[in-house]
Coordinates of C-alpha atoms and ligand atoms in Angstrom, one line a residue:
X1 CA -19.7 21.8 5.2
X2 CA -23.3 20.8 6.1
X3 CA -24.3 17.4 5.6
X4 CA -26.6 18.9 2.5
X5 CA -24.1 19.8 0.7
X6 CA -22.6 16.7 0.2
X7 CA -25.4 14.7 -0.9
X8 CA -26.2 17.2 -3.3
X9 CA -23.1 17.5 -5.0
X10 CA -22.8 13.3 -5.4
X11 CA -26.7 13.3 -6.1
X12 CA -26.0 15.9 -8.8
X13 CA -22.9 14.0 -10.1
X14 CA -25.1 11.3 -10.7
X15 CA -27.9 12.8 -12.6
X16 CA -25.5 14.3 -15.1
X17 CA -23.9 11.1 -15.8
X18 CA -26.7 8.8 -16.6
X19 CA -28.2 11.8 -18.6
X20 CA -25.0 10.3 -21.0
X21 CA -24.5 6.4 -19.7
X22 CA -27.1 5.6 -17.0
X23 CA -25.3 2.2 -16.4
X24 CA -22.3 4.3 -14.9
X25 CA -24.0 6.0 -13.1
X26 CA -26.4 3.4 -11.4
X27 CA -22.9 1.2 -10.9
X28 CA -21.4 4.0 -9.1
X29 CA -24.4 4.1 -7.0
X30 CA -24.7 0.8 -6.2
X31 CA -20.6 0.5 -5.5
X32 CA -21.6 2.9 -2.1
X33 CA -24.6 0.4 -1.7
X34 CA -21.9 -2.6 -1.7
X35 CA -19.5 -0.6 0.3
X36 CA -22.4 0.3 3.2
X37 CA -23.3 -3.6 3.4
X38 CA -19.7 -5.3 3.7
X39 CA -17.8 -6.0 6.6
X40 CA -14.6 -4.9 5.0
X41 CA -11.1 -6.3 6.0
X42 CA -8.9 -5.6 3.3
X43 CA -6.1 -3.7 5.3
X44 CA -5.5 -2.5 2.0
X45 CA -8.5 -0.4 1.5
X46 CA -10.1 2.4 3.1
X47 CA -12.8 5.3 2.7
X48 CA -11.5 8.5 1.2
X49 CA -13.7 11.5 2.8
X50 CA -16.2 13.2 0.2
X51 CA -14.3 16.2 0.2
X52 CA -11.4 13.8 -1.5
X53 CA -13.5 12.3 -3.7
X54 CA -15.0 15.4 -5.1
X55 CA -11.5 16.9 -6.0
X56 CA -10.8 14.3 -8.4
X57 CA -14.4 14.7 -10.7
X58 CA -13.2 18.1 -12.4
X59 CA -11.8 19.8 -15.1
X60 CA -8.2 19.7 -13.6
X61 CA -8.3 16.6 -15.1
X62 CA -8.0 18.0 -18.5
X63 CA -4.7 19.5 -18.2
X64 CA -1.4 18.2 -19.7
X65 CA 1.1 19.5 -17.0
X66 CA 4.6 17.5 -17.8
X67 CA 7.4 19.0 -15.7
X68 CA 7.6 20.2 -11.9
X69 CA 5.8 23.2 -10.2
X70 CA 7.0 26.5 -12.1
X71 CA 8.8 24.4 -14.8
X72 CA 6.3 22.9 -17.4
X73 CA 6.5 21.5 -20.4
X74 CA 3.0 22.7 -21.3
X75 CA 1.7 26.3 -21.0
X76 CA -1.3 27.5 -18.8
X77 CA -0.5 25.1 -15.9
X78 CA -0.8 27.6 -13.0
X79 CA -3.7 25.7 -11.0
X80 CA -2.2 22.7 -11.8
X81 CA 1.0 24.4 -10.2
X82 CA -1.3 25.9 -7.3
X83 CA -2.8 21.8 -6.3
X84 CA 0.5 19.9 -6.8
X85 CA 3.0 23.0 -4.4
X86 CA 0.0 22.5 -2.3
X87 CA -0.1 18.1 -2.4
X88 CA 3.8 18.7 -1.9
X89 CA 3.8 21.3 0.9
X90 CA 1.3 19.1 2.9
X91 CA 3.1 16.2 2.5
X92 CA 6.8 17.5 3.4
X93 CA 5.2 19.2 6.7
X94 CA 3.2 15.7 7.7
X95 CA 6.0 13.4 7.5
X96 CA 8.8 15.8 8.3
X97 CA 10.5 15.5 5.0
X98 CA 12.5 18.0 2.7
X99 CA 10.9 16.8 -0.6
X100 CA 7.6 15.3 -1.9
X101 CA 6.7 14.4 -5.0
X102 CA 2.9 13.8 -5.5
X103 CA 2.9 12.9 -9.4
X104 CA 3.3 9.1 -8.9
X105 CA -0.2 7.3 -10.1
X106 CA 0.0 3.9 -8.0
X107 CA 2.3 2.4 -5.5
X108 CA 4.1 0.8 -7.9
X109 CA 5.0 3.9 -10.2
X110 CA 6.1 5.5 -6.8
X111 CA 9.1 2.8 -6.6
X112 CA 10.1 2.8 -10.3
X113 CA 10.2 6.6 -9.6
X114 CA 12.5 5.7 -6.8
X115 CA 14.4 2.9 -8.3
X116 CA 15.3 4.7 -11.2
X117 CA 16.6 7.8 -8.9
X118 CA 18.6 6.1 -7.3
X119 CA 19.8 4.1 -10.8
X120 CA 20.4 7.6 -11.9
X121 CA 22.5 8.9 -9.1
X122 CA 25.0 5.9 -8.3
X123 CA 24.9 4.6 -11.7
X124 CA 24.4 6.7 -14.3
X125 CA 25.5 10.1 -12.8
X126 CA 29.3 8.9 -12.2
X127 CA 29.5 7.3 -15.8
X128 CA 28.5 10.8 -17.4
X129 CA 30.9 12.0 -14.9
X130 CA 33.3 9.9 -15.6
X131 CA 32.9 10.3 -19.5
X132 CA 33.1 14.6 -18.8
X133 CA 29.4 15.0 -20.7
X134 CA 26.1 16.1 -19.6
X135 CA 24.2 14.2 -20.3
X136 CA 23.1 10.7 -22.1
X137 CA 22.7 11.9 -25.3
X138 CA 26.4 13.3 -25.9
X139 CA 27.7 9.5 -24.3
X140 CA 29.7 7.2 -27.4
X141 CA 27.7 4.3 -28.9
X142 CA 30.0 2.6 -26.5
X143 CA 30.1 4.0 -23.4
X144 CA 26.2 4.1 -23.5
X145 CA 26.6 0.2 -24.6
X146 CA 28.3 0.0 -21.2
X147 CA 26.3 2.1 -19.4
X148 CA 22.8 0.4 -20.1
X149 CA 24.7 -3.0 -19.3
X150 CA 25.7 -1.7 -15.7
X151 CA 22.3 0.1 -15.2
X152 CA 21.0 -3.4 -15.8
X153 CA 23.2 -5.4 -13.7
X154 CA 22.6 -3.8 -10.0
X155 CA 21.4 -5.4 -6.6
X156 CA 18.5 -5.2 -4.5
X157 CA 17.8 -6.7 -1.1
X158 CA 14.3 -6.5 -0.1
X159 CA 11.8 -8.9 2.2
X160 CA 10.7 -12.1 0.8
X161 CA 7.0 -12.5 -0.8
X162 CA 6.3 -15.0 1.6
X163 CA 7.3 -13.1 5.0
X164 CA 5.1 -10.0 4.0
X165 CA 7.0 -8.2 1.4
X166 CA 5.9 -6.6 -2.2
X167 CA 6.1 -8.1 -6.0
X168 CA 7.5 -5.0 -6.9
X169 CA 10.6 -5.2 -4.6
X170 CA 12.4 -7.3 -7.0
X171 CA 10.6 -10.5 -7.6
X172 CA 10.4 -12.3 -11.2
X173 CA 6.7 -11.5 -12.3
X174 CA 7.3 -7.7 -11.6
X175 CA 9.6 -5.7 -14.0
X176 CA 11.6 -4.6 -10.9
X177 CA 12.7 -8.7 -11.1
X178 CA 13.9 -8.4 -14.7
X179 CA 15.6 -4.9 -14.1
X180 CA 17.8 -6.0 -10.6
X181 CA 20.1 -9.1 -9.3
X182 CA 17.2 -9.7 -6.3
X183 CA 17.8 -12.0 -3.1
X184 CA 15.5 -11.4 -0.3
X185 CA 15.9 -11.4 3.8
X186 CA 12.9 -13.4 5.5
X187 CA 11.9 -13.6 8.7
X188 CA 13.1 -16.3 12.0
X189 CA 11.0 -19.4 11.9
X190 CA 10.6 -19.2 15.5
X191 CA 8.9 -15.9 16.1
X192 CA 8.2 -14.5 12.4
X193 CA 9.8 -11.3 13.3
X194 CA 12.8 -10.1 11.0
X195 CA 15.6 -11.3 11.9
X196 CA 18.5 -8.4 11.6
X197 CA 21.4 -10.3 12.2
X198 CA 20.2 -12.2 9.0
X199 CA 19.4 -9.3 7.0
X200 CA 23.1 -7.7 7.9
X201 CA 24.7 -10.7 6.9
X202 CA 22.5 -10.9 3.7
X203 CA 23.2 -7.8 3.3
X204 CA 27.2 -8.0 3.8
X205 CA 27.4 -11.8 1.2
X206 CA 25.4 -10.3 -1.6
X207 CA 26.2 -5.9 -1.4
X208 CA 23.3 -4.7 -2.3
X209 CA 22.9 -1.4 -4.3
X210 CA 19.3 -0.8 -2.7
X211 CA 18.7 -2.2 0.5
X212 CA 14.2 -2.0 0.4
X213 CA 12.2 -2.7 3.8
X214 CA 8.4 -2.2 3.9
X215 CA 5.7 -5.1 3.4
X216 CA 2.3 -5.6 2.6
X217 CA 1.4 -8.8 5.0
X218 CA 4.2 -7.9 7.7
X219 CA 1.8 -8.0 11.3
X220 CA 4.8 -5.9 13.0
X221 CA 6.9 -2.5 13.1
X222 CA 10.4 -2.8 11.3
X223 CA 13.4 -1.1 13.1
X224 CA 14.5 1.6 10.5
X225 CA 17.2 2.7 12.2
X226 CA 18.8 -0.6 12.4
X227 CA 18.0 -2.0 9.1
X228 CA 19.5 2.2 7.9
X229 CA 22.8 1.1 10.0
X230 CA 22.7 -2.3 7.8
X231 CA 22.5 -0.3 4.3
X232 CA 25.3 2.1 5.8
X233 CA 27.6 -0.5 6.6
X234 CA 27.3 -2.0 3.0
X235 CA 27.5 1.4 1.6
X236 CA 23.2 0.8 0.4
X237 CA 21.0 3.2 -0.3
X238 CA 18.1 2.4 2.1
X239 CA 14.3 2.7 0.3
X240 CA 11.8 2.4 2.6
X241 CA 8.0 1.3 1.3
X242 CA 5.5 2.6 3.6
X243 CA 2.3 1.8 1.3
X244 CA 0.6 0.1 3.7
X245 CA 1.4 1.8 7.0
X246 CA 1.8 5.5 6.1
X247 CA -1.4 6.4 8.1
X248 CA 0.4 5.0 11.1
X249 CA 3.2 7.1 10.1
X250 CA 1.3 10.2 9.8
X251 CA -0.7 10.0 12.5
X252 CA 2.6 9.5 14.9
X253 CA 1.5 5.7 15.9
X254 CA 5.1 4.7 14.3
X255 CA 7.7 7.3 15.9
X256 CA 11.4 6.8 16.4
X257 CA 13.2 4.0 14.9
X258 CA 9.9 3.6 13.4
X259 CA 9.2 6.1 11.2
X260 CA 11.0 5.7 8.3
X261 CA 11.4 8.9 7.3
X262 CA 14.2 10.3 8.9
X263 CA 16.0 6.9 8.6
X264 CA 15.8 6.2 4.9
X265 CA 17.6 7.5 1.6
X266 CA 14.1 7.7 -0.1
X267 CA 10.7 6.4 1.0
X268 CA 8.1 5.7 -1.3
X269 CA 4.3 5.3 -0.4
X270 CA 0.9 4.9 -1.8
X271 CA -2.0 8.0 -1.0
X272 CA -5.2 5.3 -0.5
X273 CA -4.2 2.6 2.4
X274 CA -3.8 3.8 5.8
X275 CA -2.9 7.3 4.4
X276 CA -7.0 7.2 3.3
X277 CA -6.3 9.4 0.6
X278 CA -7.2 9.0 -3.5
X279 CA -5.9 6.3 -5.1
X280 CA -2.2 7.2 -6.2
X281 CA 1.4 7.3 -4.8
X282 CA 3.9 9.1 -3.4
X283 CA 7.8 9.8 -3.2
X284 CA 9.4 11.5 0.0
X285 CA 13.3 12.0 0.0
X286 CA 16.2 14.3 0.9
X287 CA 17.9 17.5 -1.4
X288 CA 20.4 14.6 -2.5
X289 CA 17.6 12.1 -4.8
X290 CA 15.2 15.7 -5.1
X291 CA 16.5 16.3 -8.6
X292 CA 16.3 12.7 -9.8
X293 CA 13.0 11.8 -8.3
X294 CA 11.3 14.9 -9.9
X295 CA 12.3 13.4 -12.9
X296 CA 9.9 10.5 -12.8
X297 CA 7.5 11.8 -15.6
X298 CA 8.7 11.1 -18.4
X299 CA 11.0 8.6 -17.0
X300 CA 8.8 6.1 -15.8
X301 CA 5.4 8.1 -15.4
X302 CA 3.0 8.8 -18.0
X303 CA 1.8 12.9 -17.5
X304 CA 0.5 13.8 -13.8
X305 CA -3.1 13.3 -13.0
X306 CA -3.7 17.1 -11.9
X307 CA -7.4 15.9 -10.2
X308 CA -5.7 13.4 -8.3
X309 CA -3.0 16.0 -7.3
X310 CA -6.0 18.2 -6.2
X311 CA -7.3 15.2 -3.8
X312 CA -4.1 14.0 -2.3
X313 CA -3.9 18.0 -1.3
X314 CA -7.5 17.6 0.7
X315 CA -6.4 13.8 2.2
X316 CA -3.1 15.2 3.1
X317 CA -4.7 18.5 4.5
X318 CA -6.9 16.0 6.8
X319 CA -4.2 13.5 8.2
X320 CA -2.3 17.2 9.5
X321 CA -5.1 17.3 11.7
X322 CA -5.2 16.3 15.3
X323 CA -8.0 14.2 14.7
X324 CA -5.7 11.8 12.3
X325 CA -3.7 10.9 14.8
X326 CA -6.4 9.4 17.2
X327 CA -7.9 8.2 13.9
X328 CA -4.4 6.3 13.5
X329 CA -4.2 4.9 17.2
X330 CA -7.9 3.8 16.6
X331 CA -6.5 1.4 14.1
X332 CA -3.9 -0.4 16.0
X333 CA -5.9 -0.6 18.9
X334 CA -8.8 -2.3 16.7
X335 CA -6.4 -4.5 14.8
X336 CA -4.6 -5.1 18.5
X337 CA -8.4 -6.1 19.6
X338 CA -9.3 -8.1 16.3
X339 CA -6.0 -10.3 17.2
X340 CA -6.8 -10.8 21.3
X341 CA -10.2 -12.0 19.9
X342 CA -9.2 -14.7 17.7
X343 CA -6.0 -15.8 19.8
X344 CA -8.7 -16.2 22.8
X345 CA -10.8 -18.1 20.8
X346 CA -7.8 -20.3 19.6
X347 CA -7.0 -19.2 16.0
X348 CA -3.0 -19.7 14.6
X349 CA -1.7 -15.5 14.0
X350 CA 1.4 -15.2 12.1
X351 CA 4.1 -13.5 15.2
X352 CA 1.5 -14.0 17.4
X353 CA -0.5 -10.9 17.2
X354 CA 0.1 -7.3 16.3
X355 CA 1.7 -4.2 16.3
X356 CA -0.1 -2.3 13.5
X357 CA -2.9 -2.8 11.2
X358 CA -2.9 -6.0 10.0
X359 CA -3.7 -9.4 11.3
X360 CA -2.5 -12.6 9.8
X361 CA -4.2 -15.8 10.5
X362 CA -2.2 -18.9 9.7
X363 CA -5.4 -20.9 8.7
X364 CA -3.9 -23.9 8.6
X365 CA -5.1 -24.0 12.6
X366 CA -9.0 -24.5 11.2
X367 CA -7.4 -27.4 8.5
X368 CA -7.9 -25.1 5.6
X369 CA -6.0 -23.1 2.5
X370 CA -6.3 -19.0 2.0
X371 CA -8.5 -19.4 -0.8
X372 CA -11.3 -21.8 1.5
X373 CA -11.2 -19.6 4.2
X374 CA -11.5 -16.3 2.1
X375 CA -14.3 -17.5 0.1
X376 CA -16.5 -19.1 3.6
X377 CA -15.5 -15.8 4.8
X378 CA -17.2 -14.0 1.9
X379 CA -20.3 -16.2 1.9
X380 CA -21.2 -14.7 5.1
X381 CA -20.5 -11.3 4.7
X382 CA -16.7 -10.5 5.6
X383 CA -14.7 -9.2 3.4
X384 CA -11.2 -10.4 3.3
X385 CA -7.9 -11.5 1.3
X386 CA -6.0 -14.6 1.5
X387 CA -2.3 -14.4 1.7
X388 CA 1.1 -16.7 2.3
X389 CA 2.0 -17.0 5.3
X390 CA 6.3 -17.5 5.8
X391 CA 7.4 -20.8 4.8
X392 CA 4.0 -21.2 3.1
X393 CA 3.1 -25.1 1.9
X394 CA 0.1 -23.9 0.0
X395 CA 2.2 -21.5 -2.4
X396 CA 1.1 -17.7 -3.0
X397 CA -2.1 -19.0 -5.1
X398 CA -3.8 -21.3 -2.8
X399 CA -1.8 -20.2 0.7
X400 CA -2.6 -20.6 3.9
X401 CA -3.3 -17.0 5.2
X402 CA -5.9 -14.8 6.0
X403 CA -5.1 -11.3 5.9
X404 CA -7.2 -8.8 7.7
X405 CA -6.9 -5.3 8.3
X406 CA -8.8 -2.7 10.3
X407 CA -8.3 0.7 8.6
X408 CA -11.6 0.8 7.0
X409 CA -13.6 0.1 10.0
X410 CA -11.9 2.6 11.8
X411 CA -13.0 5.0 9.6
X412 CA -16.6 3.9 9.9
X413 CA -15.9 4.3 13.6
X414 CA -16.0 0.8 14.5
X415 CA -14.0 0.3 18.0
X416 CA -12.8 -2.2 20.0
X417 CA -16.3 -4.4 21.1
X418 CA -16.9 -4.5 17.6
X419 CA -13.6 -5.9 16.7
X420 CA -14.6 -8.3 19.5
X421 CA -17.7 -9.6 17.8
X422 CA -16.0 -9.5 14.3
X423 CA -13.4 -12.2 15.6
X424 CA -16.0 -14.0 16.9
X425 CA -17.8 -14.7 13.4
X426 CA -14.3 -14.7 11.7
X427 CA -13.8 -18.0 14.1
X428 CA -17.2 -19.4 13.9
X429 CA -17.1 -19.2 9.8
X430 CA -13.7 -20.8 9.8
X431 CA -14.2 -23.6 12.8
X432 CA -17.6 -24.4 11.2
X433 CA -15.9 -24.4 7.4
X434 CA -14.5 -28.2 6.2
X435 CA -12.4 -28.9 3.1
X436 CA -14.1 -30.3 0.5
X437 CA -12.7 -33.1 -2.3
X438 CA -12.5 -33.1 -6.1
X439 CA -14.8 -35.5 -7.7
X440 CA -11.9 -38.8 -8.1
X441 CA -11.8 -38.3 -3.9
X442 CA -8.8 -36.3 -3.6
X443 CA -8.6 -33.7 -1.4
X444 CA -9.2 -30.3 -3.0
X445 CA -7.5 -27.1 -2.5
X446 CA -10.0 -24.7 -3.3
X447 CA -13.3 -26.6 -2.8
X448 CA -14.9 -26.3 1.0
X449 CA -18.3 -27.1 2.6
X450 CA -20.2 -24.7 4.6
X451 CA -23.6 -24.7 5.8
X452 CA -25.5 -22.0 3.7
X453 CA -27.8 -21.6 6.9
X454 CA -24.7 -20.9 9.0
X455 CA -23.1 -18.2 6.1
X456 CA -26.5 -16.1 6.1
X457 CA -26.6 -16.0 9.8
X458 CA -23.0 -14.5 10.3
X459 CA -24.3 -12.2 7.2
X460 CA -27.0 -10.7 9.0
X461 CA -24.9 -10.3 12.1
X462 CA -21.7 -8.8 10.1
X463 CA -24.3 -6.3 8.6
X464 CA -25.9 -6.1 12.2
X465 CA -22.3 -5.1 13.4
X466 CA -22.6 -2.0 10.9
X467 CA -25.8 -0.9 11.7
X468 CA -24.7 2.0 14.1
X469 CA -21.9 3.0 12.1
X470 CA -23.1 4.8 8.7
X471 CA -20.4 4.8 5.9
X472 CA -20.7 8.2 4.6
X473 CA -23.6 9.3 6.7
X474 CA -23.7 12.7 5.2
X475 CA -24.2 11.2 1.3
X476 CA -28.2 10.2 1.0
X477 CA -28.3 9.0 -2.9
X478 CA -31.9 8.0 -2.8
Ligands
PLP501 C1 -0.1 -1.8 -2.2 C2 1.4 -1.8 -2.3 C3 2.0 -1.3 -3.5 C4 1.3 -1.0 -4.8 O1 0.5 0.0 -4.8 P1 -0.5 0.3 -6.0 O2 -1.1 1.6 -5.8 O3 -1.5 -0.8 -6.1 O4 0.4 0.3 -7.3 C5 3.4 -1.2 -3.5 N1 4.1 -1.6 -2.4 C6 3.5 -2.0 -1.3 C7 4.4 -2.4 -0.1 C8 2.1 -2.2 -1.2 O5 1.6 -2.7 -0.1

């Protein structure tokens, strides 16, 4: 693909779309001129390649394709067909599983997929079983009175908001909280690592029908193996959420007891974190949820988005290269680097440091919330997201966390020096930041003073920082 290529198919894309809404297309191009200038930390995001992002801008996109590969509810879906067996195939060979299923749209409609699999198989399965019919439709008034009742009254274990984990693992404001009994394991006050003694004895009190680990603010690697053993001994079935770390998992930074693949029931994952893929989700399991899972649309999915299919073929199609895995050791040695830096220079990290690619400064250490620090951090040109922090005094709207991820800059092909440098204006904006009052005198929660003079000088040398390293170097718009 010669760099040419590229900038004249986005170039191209552009010109057709103002030709209809010109303030589209001139906010799509000034989204890659934002994107090029930040400094971003969001261990959530990342950069999709252009061959990714051009999959998604086609016609594929105008095909209903309800069903699985070869068993549609719609006629003429063979390309569909060709992109999702494709998505599928590349997926099942990168993680080593025996099914994929690529339809999910977010994270989040990945673990209803998965919740409502496993509903299906230990719940709903035996009472159709039990009741000798087929299916739901041929169940008594009664016995699906009963049935809906015990679908509704299940268990779920899964890590507390607080020590990293995700809304959507059974917590109030998310439907998963209205749909399962939750309690949740956190992590030991002393070191901030998860403690599995705790979670097995959690686990053993309340008996769990899903036993969930993965996080989204979690600084460490979670033992699979043990916390499968745990779920085992309860008779759980073990979900595993890799959203945030299944580039690490592809690219074989997280092997053994840390891969969750071979370890868990079902694992559940979006395409666009570390995995740098489009924006969507992912289910992985074994023959045993395969039936179920595929289910998801109409379950709990609305139809599959076939262009989205088409680009989490291409992403997945990169990570099996070689180069993904160095790409994936990049990032924990950067986010490994970002955490020396600030620890040297005497900033608070949640466990102390790292093992993946996320960073969590307890920012309490500068005398400040999450939301002071994230906007003092944005006034000078980083990029970030405040977070809890476990035992947090600051609650999850104010908190007293900065989260900060590397997978982003790795793509940009930002290493270690720069990581360097970055912790060094991270701590200069924070040491140099104060905590400003509300007008009666009262200390405020959100308010904070920074020298303006100070906030454009760590600008210019975040966007210094990017200089040599181009995002999308082969995409020239102007
Ligand atoms: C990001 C995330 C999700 C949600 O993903 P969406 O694509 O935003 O729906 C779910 N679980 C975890 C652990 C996450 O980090």
């Amino acid at each position: 693909m010669s760099l040419n290529a590229e900038s004249t198919a986005f170039r191209s894309a552009l010109e057709v779309i103002r030709a209809v809404e010109p303030r589209v297309a001139d906010a799509i191009g000034a989204e890659l001129a934002d994107q090029r200038e930040s400094l971003k930390l969001i261990a959530s995001e990342n950069y999709a390649s252009p061959a990714t992002l051009l999959a998604m801008g086609n016609w594929l996109s105008d095909k209903y394709a309800e069903g699985t590969v070869g068993r549609r509810f719609y006629a003429g879906c063979q390309n569909v067909d060709t992109v999702e067996a494709l998505a599928a195939e590349h997926a099942r060979e990168l993680f080593g599983a025996a099914h994929a299923y690529v339809q999910p749209h977010s994270g989040i409609d990945a673990n209803l997929v998965a919740f409502w699999a496993i509903l299906a198989d230990r719940v709903e399965s035996p009472a159709l079983k039990k009741a000798q019919v087929r299916q739901v439709n041929e169940l008594t008034e009664a016995d699906w009175f009963a049935l809906r009742r015990e679908l509704g009254n299940q268990r779920m274990l899964g890590m507390s908001l607080d020590a990293g984990g995700h809304l959507t693992h059974g917590f109030r404001p998310n439907i998963s909280g209205k749909m399962f009994d939750q309690r949740s394991y956190g992590t030991d006050p002393a070191t901030g690592l998860v403690d599995y003694d705790k979670v097995a004895e959690a686990a053993r009190e309340f008996k769990p029908l899903i036993l969930v680990a993965g996080y989204s603010a979690y600084p460490r690697k979670v033992n699979f193996r043990i916390m499968r053993e745990i779920a085992d001994s309860v008779g759980a079935t073990f979900m595993v959420d890799m959203a945030h770390f299944a580039g690490l998992v592809a690219g074989k930074v997280f092997t053994g007891d840390f891969d969750p693949v071979p370890h868990a029931h079902i694992v559940t994952t979006t395409t666009h974190k570390s995995l740098r893929g489009p924006r969507g989700g992912m289910v992985l399991c074994g023959p045993e949820l395969a039936d179920q899972v595929d289910r998801g649309c109409p379950m709990v999915l609305g139809g599959p988005l076939p262009h989205v299919m088409a680009a989490k073929a291409v992403a997945l199609a990169e990570a099996r290269r070689p180069d993904f895995a160095d790409y994936a050791s990049r990032i924990v040695a950067n986010a490994q680097a970002l955490a020396e830096g600030l620890l040297r220079r005497g900033a608070k990290l949640v466990t102390g440091g790292t093992d993946n690619h996320l960073v969590l400064i307890d920012v309490s250490g500068y005398g400040l919330t999450g939301r002071q620090a994230e906007q003092a951090l944005l006034d000078s040109g980083i990029v970030t997201n405040r977070n809890a922090v476990p035992q947090d005094p600051n609650g999850a709207w104010y908190t007293s966390g900065i989260r900060i991820g590397t997978p982003a800059l790795t793509t940009r092909g930002l290493g270690t020096a720069e990581m360097d440098a970055t912790a060094e204006l991270i701590h200069t904006v924070l040491t140099q930041t104060t905590p400003g009052s509300n007008p009666d005198g009262t200390p405020s929660k959100a308010k904070y003073v920074l020298d303006p003079t100070l906030a454009d000088k760590v600008s210019k040398q975040a966007s210094d920082l990017l200089t040599g390293f181009p995002l999308y170097p082969s995409v020239n718009l102007a």
